[in-house]
Short mmCIF file of C-alpha atoms and ligand atoms in Angstrom, two decimals:
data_model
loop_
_atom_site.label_atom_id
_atom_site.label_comp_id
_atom_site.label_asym_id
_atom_site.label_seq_id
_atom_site.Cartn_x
_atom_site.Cartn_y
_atom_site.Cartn_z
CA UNK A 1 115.40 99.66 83.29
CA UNK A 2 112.51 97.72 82.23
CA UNK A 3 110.46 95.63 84.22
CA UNK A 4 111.50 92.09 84.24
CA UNK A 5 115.58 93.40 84.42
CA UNK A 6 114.57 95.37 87.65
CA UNK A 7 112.04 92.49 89.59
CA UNK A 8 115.77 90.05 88.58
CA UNK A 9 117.85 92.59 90.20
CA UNK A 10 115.23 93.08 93.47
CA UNK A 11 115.39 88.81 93.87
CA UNK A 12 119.24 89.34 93.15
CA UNK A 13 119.46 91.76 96.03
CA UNK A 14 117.16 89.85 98.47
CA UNK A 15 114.88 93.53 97.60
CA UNK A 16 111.52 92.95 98.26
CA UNK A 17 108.25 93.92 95.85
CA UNK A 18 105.29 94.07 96.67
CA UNK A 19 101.86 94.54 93.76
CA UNK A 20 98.68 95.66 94.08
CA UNK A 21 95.85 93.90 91.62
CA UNK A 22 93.48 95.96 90.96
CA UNK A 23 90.13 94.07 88.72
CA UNK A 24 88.54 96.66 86.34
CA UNK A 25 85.20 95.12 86.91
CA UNK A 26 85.65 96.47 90.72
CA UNK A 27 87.62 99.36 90.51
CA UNK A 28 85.38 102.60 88.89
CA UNK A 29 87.32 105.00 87.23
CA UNK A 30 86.09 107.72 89.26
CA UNK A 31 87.88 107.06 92.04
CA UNK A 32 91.27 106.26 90.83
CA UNK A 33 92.57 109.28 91.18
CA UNK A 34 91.79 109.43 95.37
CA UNK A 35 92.62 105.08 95.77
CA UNK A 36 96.14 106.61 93.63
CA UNK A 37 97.14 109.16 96.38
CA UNK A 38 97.33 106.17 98.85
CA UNK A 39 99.06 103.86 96.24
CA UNK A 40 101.67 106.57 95.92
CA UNK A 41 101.97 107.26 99.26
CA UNK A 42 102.71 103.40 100.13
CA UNK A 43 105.27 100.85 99.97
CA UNK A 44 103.79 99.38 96.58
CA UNK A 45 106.39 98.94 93.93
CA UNK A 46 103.89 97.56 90.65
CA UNK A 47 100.50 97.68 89.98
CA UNK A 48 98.63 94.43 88.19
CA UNK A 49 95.45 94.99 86.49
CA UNK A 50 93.40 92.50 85.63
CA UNK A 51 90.69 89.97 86.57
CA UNK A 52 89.19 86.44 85.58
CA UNK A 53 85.79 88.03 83.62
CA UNK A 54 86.43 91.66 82.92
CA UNK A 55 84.02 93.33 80.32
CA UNK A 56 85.32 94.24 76.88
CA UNK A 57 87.24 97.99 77.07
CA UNK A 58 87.14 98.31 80.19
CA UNK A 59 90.51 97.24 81.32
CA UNK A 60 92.33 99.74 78.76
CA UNK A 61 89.85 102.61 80.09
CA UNK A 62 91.38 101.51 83.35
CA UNK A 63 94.78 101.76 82.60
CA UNK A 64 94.60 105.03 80.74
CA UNK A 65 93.68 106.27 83.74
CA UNK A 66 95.86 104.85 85.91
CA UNK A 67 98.72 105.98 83.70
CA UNK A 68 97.65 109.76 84.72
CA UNK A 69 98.03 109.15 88.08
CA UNK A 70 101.25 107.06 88.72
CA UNK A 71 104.65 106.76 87.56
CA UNK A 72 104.73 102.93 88.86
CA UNK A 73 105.01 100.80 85.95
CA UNK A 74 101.46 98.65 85.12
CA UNK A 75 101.69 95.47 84.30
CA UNK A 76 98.34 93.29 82.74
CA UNK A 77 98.02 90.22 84.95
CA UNK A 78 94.88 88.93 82.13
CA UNK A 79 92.10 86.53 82.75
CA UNK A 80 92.12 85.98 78.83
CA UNK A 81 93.43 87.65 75.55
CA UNK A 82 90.44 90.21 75.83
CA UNK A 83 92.27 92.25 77.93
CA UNK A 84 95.15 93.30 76.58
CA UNK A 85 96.13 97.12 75.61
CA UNK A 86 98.84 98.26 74.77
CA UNK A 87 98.71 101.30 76.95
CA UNK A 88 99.85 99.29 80.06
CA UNK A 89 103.49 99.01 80.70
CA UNK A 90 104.17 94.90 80.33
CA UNK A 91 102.09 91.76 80.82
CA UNK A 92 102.58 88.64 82.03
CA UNK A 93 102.26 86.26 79.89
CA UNK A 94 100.92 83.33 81.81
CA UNK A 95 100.38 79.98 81.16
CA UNK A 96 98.63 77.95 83.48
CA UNK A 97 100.56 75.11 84.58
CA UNK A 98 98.66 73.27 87.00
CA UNK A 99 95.06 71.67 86.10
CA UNK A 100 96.50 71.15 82.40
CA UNK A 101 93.77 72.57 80.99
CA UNK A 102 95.37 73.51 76.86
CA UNK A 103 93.13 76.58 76.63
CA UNK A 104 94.83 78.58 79.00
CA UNK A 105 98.58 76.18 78.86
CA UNK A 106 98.89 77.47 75.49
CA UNK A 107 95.61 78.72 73.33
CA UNK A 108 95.19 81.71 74.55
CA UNK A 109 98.74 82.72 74.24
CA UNK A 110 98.40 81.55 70.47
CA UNK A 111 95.70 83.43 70.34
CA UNK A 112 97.50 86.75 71.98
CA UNK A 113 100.53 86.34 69.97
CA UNK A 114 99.36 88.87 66.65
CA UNK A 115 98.51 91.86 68.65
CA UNK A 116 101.43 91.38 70.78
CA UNK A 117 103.74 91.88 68.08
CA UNK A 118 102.47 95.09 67.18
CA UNK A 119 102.64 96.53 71.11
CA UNK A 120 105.94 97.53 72.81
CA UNK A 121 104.71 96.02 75.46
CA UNK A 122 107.22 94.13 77.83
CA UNK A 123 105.94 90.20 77.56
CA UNK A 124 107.09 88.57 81.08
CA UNK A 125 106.87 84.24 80.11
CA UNK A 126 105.64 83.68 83.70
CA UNK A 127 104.68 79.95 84.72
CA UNK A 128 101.06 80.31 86.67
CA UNK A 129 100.03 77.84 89.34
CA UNK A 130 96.78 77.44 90.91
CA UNK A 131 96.98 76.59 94.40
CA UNK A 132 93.61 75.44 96.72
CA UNK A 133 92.73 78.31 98.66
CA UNK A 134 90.25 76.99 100.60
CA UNK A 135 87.52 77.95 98.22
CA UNK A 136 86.46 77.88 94.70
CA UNK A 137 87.92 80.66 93.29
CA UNK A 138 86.96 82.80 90.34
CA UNK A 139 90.43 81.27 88.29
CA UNK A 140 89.42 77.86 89.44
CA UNK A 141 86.09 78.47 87.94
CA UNK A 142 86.92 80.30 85.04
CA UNK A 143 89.78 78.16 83.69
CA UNK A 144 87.80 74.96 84.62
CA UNK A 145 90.79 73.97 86.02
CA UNK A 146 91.19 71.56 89.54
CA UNK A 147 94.23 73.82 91.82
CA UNK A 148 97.21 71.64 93.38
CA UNK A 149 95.99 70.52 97.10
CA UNK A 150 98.24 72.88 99.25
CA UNK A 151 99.48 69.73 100.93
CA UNK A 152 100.76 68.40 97.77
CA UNK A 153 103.80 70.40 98.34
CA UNK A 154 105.98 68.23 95.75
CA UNK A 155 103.58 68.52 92.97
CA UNK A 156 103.89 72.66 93.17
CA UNK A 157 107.82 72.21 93.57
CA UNK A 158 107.82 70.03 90.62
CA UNK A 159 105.46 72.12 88.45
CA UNK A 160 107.45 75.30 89.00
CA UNK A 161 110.91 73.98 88.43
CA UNK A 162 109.09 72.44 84.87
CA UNK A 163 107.89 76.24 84.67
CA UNK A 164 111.87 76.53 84.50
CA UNK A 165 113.23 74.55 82.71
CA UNK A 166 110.96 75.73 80.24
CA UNK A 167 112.25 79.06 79.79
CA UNK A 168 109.87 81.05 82.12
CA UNK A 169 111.33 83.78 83.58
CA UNK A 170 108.89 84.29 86.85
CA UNK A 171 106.98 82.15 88.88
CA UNK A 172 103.57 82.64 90.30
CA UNK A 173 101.95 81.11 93.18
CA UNK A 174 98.37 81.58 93.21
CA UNK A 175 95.54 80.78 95.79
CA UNK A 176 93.55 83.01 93.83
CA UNK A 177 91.42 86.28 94.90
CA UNK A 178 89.84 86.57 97.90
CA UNK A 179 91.50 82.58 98.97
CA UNK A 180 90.68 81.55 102.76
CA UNK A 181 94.09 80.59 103.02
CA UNK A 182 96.69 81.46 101.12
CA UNK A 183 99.65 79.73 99.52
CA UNK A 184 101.14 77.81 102.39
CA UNK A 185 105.06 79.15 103.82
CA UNK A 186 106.48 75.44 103.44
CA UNK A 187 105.19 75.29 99.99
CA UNK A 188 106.57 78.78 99.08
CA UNK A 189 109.81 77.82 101.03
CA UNK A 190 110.50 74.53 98.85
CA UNK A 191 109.27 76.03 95.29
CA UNK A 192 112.24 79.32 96.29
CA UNK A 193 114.28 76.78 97.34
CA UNK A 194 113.78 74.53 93.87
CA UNK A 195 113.66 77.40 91.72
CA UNK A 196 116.61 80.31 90.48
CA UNK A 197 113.83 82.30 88.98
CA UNK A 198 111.60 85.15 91.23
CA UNK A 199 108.83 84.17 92.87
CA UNK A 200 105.85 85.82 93.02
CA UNK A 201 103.19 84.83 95.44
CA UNK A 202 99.53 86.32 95.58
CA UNK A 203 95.44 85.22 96.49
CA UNK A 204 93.98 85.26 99.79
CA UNK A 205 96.50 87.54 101.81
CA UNK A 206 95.05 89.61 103.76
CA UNK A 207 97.26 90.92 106.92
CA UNK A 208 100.92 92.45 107.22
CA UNK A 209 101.86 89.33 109.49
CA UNK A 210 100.79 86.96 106.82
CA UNK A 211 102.65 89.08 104.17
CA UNK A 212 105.95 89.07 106.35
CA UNK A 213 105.78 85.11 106.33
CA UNK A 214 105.60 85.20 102.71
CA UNK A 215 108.81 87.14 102.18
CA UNK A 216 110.36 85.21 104.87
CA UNK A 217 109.76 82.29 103.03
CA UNK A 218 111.20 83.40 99.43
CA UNK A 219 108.66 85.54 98.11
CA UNK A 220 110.64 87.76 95.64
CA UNK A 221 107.04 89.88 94.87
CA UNK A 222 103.82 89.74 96.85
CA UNK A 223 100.53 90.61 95.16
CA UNK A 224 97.04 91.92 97.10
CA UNK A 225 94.25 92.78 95.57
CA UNK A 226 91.55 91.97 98.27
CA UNK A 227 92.79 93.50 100.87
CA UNK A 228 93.39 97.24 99.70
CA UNK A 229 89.47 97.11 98.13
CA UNK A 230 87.94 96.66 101.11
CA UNK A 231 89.76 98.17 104.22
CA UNK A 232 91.14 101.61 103.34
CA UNK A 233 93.11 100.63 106.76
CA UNK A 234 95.71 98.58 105.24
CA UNK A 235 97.34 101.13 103.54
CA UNK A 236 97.81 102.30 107.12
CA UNK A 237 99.17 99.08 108.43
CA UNK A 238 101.53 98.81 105.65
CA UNK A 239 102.41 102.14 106.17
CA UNK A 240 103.10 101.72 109.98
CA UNK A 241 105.18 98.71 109.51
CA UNK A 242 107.39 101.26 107.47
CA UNK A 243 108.83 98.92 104.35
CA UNK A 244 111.60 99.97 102.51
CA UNK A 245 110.57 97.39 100.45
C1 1GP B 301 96.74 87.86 93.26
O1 1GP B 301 94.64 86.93 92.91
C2 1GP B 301 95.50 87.50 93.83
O2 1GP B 301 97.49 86.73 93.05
C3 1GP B 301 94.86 88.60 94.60
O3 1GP B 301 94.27 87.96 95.64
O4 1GP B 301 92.44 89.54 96.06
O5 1GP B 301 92.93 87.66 97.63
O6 1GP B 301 94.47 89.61 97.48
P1 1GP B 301 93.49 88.75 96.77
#
């Protein structure tokens, strides 16, 4: 089944999925193949590549070698139009709602839109909110873009149900990588409850207790990037916890 049909039927179900990002500035391909023997081993369902500044060619060296060692489907979570290849899986295709910043609401899309019609690569419309995390983060920078306040709870409802009605088919909740705090349960509980499409949530997660709230709060998929680069350990922790996610 392809991607998007399958993360439909998982928020159908109540099923939940759970991502890991992985930024091809930070990961070297020497050691995917040992980081992959714990991926496999876990509870992960997809894996997201991608990052705000990645370096020309390196994000489809990345995923080539990825692709040897997994049979999870990759899916390019791009800072910009740079790092697209065709050897991934699918892509979101995100426009970034909040900050209304047209370069990355709709420009780099345009921009995307020629070599994506020669890939058979599975395009996911996914509307993409910025959330404060507590700090600046590297989207916040890079997209010169202000995030929704976390208290201004009615602003993120509103902006994802727009996301909606305008024909995106996910929504993502960001506080951005390495976020102090992440996206706050009340405001994930109102956007799930606003919202018929799934709901991915993601930046600044850190902890299997924080990542339980999430789902309990309508999470459909959670994505970490963070936390699996720097603590071999929560592999472990997820592993304990024993998801049959
Ligand atoms: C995915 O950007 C996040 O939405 C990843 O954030 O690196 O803080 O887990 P962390």
């Amino acid at each position: 089944m392809r991607i998007l049909s399958e993360i439909i039927q998982s928020h159908t179900e109540g099923k939940k999925l759970l991502a890991i990002l992985i930024d091809p500035d930070k990961m070297e391909v020497s050691n995917v193949a040992s980081f992959f023997s714990e991926v496999n081993r876990s509870a992960i369902t997809h894996i997201l590549v991608g990052g705000s500044e990645v370096a020309h060619g390196k994000t489809e060296t990345l995923v080539k070698k990825i692709k040897e060692q997994t049979t999870l489907p990759i899916v390019l979570f791009p800072g910009d139009v740079s790092q697209i290849t065709e050897y991934a899986d699918g892509l979101l295709f995100l426009s970034l709602l909040s900050g209304e910043n047209p370069e990355y609401l709709v420009a780099q899309q345009v921009k995307a839109a020629h070599q994506l019609k020669e890939t058979s690569l599975e395009v996911m419309p996914t509307g993409y909110l910025l959330i404060d995390g507590g700090v600046e983060t590297a989207v916040q920078r890079v997209s010169e873009t202000a995030p929704i306040a976390n208290s201004d709870i009615d602003r993120a409802v509103d902006t994802a149900y727009a996301a909606q009605l305008m024909g995106k088919q996910l929504v993502y909740l960001e506080a951005g990588s390495g976020a102090v705090q992440s996206v706050p349960v009340e405001m994930i509980r109102r956007t799930k409850a606003m919202i018929s499409i799934p709901l991915i949530v993601g930046g600044g997660i850190r902890d299997v207790e924080t990542l339980e709230n999430i789902y309990a709060a309508g999470a459909d998929m959670v994505v970490i990037g963070t936390a699996f680069e720097q603590d071999a350990r929560f592999f472990e922790q997820l592993q304990l916890k024993r998801y049959s996610l």
